[in-house]
Backbone as numpy.savetxt, mean C-alpha at the origin, in Angstrom:
# Nx Ny Nz CAx CAy CAz Cx Cy Cz
5.66 -12.82 -18.02 6.40 -11.85 -17.23 6.04 -10.46 -17.71
5.86 -9.55 -16.76 5.56 -8.17 -17.13 6.70 -7.57 -17.93
6.42 -6.73 -18.91 7.50 -6.16 -19.70 8.56 -5.41 -18.91
8.07 -4.66 -17.88 9.04 -3.94 -17.04 9.97 -4.86 -16.30
9.39 -5.97 -15.79 10.19 -6.94 -15.07 11.18 -7.64 -16.00
10.72 -7.99 -17.18 11.57 -8.62 -18.18 12.74 -7.69 -18.52
12.44 -6.41 -18.70 13.52 -5.44 -19.04 14.52 -5.35 -17.90
14.09 -5.36 -16.65 15.00 -5.27 -15.53 15.90 -6.51 -15.46
15.35 -7.69 -15.79 16.17 -8.92 -15.82 17.17 -8.78 -16.97
16.72 -8.35 -18.16 17.60 -8.24 -19.29 18.73 -7.19 -19.02
18.40 -6.13 -18.30 19.38 -5.07 -18.03 20.25 -5.45 -16.81
20.03 -6.62 -16.23 20.81 -7.11 -15.08 20.61 -6.25 -13.82
19.40 -5.70 -13.67 19.06 -4.98 -12.42 18.55 -5.95 -11.39
17.91 -7.00 -11.84 17.40 -8.06 -10.93 17.70 -9.40 -11.53
17.75 -10.40 -10.63 17.97 -11.77 -11.06 16.77 -12.59 -10.65
16.31 -13.45 -11.55 15.17 -14.29 -11.27 15.64 -15.66 -10.92
15.13 -16.24 -9.84 15.38 -17.63 -9.48 14.06 -18.30 -9.19
14.08 -19.63 -9.09 12.88 -20.36 -8.72 13.21 -21.36 -7.64
12.16 -21.81 -6.97 12.27 -22.80 -5.95 12.47 -24.13 -6.55
13.43 -24.88 -6.12 13.69 -26.21 -6.72 12.53 -27.17 -6.48
11.74 -26.92 -5.43 10.58 -27.76 -5.14 9.35 -27.35 -5.92
9.35 -26.10 -6.43 8.18 -25.59 -7.16 8.68 -24.61 -8.22
8.82 -25.06 -9.43 9.34 -24.23 -10.53 8.46 -23.02 -10.79
7.16 -23.08 -10.42 6.26 -21.97 -10.68 6.52 -20.78 -9.80
7.13 -21.04 -8.63 7.45 -19.94 -7.71 8.68 -19.21 -8.20
8.53 -17.91 -8.40 9.68 -17.10 -8.89 10.06 -16.14 -7.80
11.33 -15.97 -7.67 11.88 -15.02 -6.71 12.79 -14.04 -7.48
12.79 -12.78 -7.04 13.60 -11.74 -7.71 14.50 -11.13 -6.65
15.72 -10.96 -7.04 16.71 -10.36 -6.12 17.45 -9.25 -6.91
17.73 -8.15 -6.19 18.51 -7.07 -6.78 19.95 -7.49 -6.98
20.49 -7.18 -8.16 21.91 -7.40 -8.42 22.65 -6.15 -7.92
23.94 -6.18 -7.98 24.70 -4.98 -7.56 24.35 -3.76 -8.41
24.20 -4.01 -9.74 23.81 -2.90 -10.64 22.40 -2.43 -10.24
21.52 -3.33 -9.93 20.17 -2.99 -9.53 20.17 -2.13 -8.28
21.03 -2.51 -7.32 21.13 -1.70 -6.06 21.61 -0.29 -6.39
22.55 -0.16 -7.34 23.04 1.18 -7.73 21.91 1.99 -8.35
21.16 1.35 -9.26 20.03 2.06 -9.91 18.96 2.45 -8.91
18.64 1.54 -7.99 17.66 1.83 -6.95 18.11 3.00 -6.07
19.33 2.98 -5.66 19.87 4.09 -4.80 19.89 5.39 -5.54
20.21 5.37 -6.81 20.15 6.61 -7.66 18.76 7.13 -7.71
17.80 6.22 -7.92 16.39 6.66 -8.03 15.89 7.23 -6.69
16.26 6.59 -5.57 15.86 7.09 -4.23 16.37 8.46 -4.00
17.56 8.78 -4.54 18.20 10.11 -4.35 17.52 11.24 -5.14
16.71 10.89 -6.13 16.04 11.90 -6.93 14.96 12.57 -6.08
14.96 13.89 -5.92 13.99 14.57 -5.04 12.57 14.43 -5.60
11.61 14.34 -4.71 10.22 14.31 -5.07 9.73 15.77 -5.07
9.13 16.19 -6.21 8.78 17.59 -6.36 7.24 17.83 -6.48
6.47 16.75 -6.45 4.99 16.93 -6.57 4.32 15.77 -5.84
3.10 16.07 -5.35 2.29 15.04 -4.72 1.65 14.18 -5.80
1.38 12.94 -5.48 0.71 12.06 -6.47 -0.76 12.43 -6.62
-1.30 12.14 -7.75 -2.74 12.34 -8.01 -3.45 11.06 -7.57
-4.41 11.23 -6.68 -5.16 10.08 -6.18 -6.51 10.00 -6.78
-6.97 8.80 -7.06 -8.34 8.58 -7.53 -9.15 8.08 -6.36
-10.03 8.91 -5.82 -10.79 8.52 -4.69 -12.33 8.73 -5.05
-12.95 7.67 -5.54 -14.29 7.76 -5.99 -15.29 8.02 -4.86
-14.96 7.51 -3.65 -15.83 7.74 -2.50 -15.95 9.25 -2.22
-14.80 9.91 -2.16 -14.81 11.36 -1.91 -15.48 12.11 -3.05
-15.28 11.70 -4.26 -15.90 12.38 -5.39 -17.44 12.25 -5.33
-17.93 11.07 -4.97 -19.38 10.87 -4.83 -19.94 11.75 -3.71
-19.24 11.74 -2.59 -19.67 12.55 -1.46 -19.73 14.03 -1.83
-18.73 14.47 -2.58 -18.64 15.89 -2.98 -19.90 16.37 -3.67
-20.49 15.51 -4.50 -21.61 15.92 -5.30 -23.00 15.73 -4.61
-23.00 15.22 -3.37 -24.26 15.10 -2.66 -24.42 16.41 -1.89
-25.54 17.09 -2.14 -25.75 18.43 -1.54 -26.63 18.40 -0.33
-27.57 17.46 -0.23 -28.51 17.42 0.91 -27.90 16.61 2.03
-27.76 17.21 3.25 -27.18 16.47 4.36 -28.02 15.28 4.80
-29.28 15.21 4.35 -30.16 14.08 4.73 -30.30 13.08 3.60
-29.49 13.18 2.59 -29.54 12.27 1.48 -29.23 10.84 1.99
-30.12 9.89 1.77 -29.90 8.55 2.28 -28.68 7.83 1.68
-28.24 8.31 0.56 -27.03 7.71 -0.08 -25.78 7.92 0.73
-25.77 8.95 1.56 -24.60 9.20 2.40 -24.37 8.02 3.32
-25.40 7.62 3.97 -25.31 6.43 4.91 -24.85 5.21 4.20
-25.37 4.97 3.03 -24.99 3.81 2.25 -23.52 3.86 1.83
-23.13 5.01 1.35 -21.72 5.17 0.96 -20.76 5.02 2.15
-21.12 5.63 3.26 -20.28 5.61 4.47 -20.17 4.18 4.99
-21.26 3.49 5.07 -21.23 2.12 5.60 -20.42 1.21 4.75
-20.56 1.31 3.42 -19.81 0.46 2.52 -18.29 0.79 2.62
-17.99 2.08 2.69 -16.58 2.48 2.80 -16.00 2.02 4.12
-16.76 2.15 5.18 -16.29 1.66 6.50 -15.99 0.19 6.47
-16.85 -0.59 5.84 -16.60 -2.05 5.74 -15.31 -2.34 4.98
-15.14 -1.67 3.88 -13.94 -1.88 3.05 -12.69 -1.50 3.83
-12.72 -0.33 4.50 -11.55 0.16 5.21 -11.23 -0.74 6.45
-12.28 -1.19 7.13 -12.02 -2.07 8.29 -11.45 -3.43 7.89
-11.89 -3.94 6.74 -11.32 -5.19 6.22 -9.86 -4.97 5.88
-9.57 -3.88 5.24 -8.18 -3.57 4.85 -7.30 -3.33 6.09
-7.84 -2.66 7.08 -7.10 -2.42 8.31 -6.80 -3.74 9.04
-7.77 -4.61 9.11 -7.51 -5.91 9.71 -6.38 -6.65 8.98
-6.43 -6.59 7.68 -5.40 -7.25 6.87 -4.03 -6.68 7.15
-3.95 -5.34 7.17 -2.61 -4.69 7.40 -2.14 -4.91 8.84
-3.01 -4.93 9.81 -2.60 -5.27 11.19 -2.08 -6.69 11.27
-2.75 -7.64 10.56 -2.24 -8.99 10.51 -0.82 -9.07 9.87
-0.65 -8.31 8.80 0.65 -8.28 8.09 1.71 -7.73 9.03
1.36 -6.70 9.76 2.34 -6.08 10.66 2.75 -7.12 11.74
1.80 -7.80 12.31 2.14 -8.83 13.32 2.96 -9.93 12.75
2.70 -10.33 11.52 3.42 -11.43 10.90 4.85 -11.00 10.48
4.96 -9.81 9.91 6.25 -9.40 9.36 7.18 -8.71 10.35
6.61 -8.03 11.32 7.39 -7.13 12.18 7.16 -7.36 13.65
7.15 -8.62 14.05 6.82 -8.94 15.42 8.05 -8.79 16.35
9.19 -8.41 15.82 10.37 -8.16 16.67 11.06 -6.88 16.21
11.79 -6.27 17.07 12.51 -5.04 16.71 13.56 -5.36 15.63
14.14 -6.53 15.71 15.15 -6.89 14.68 14.51 -6.94 13.26
13.31 -7.53 13.15 12.63 -7.55 11.86 12.26 -6.15 11.38
11.89 -5.29 12.30 11.57 -3.89 11.93 12.83 -3.20 11.46
13.94 -3.41 12.12 15.19 -2.73 11.77 15.74 -3.21 10.41
15.56 -4.49 10.11 16.07 -5.01 8.84 15.30 -4.54 7.64
14.04 -4.24 7.80 13.18 -3.79 6.68 12.46 -2.49 7.14
13.21 -1.53 7.62 12.63 -0.35 8.25 11.71 0.45 7.30
12.12 0.63 6.05 11.32 1.35 5.11 9.96 0.69 4.89
9.96 -0.61 4.70 8.71 -1.38 4.58 7.86 -1.22 5.82
8.46 -1.27 6.97 7.75 -1.09 8.26 7.11 0.28 8.31
7.87 1.34 7.90 7.32 2.69 7.98 6.13 2.82 7.05
6.18 2.29 5.83 5.10 2.41 4.88 3.86 1.69 5.42
4.07 0.50 6.00 2.99 -0.26 6.59 2.35 0.53 7.75
3.16 1.13 8.61 2.63 1.96 9.69 1.85 3.18 9.17
2.32 3.75 8.10 1.67 4.88 7.48 0.30 4.47 6.99
0.25 3.35 6.29 -1.01 2.84 5.75 -2.01 2.51 6.90
-1.55 1.93 7.95 -2.42 1.61 9.09 -2.94 2.89 9.72
-2.08 3.86 9.88 -2.47 5.13 10.45 -3.50 5.83 9.61
-3.27 5.84 8.30 -4.19 6.49 7.39 -5.57 5.84 7.43
-5.62 4.52 7.40 -6.87 3.76 7.46 -7.58 4.02 8.80
-6.81 3.99 9.87 -7.39 4.24 11.20 -8.04 5.62 11.25
-7.35 6.62 10.72 -7.95 7.99 10.73 -9.17 8.11 9.82
-9.14 7.40 8.66 -10.30 7.47 7.78 -11.49 6.81 8.48
-11.27 5.72 9.17 -12.34 5.02 9.86 -12.93 5.93 10.96
-12.09 6.60 11.71 -12.53 7.52 12.74 -13.38 8.64 12.13
-12.92 9.19 11.02 -13.63 10.26 10.34 -15.02 9.78 9.88
-15.04 8.60 9.26 -16.31 8.04 8.78 -17.30 7.83 9.91
-16.79 7.40 11.04 -17.66 7.18 12.20 -18.26 8.48 12.73
-17.53 9.61 12.59 -18.09 10.87 12.98 -19.21 11.27 12.05
-19.07 10.94 10.76 -20.14 11.25 9.80 -21.39 10.45 10.13
-21.22 9.21 10.54 -22.38 8.39 10.92 -23.16 8.97 12.09
-22.47 9.68 12.96 -23.12 10.28 14.12 -23.92 11.57 13.78
-23.65 12.16 12.65 -24.34 13.37 12.26 -25.79 13.15 11.88
């Protein structure tokens, strides 16, 4: 068990259970204290943007010649990775949120998934414009 997870169980923020048919499967549920802690954390304002590590952008940044053949290689590989990820997220959306009721019950999760899909879709569109140059 991860140390952070173990600590949350010890502090009674979450409760661990297992499937009676499969002891290896572990499930975690928020306790009432855990819900209080989570809600307190959600209420803390966000004051800075996260630092992202984007090696693709960093590599592109240092290429100076617009005709450098590495651009095409980088873009094609990145496109493949992003399209695979987009397919996966679209499948997850269909599986998890195929009804309005499912979206409403887990609205935050739904919003984050939609954000990720939108971000990937826009990155793919941008990469395709680079390929046309």
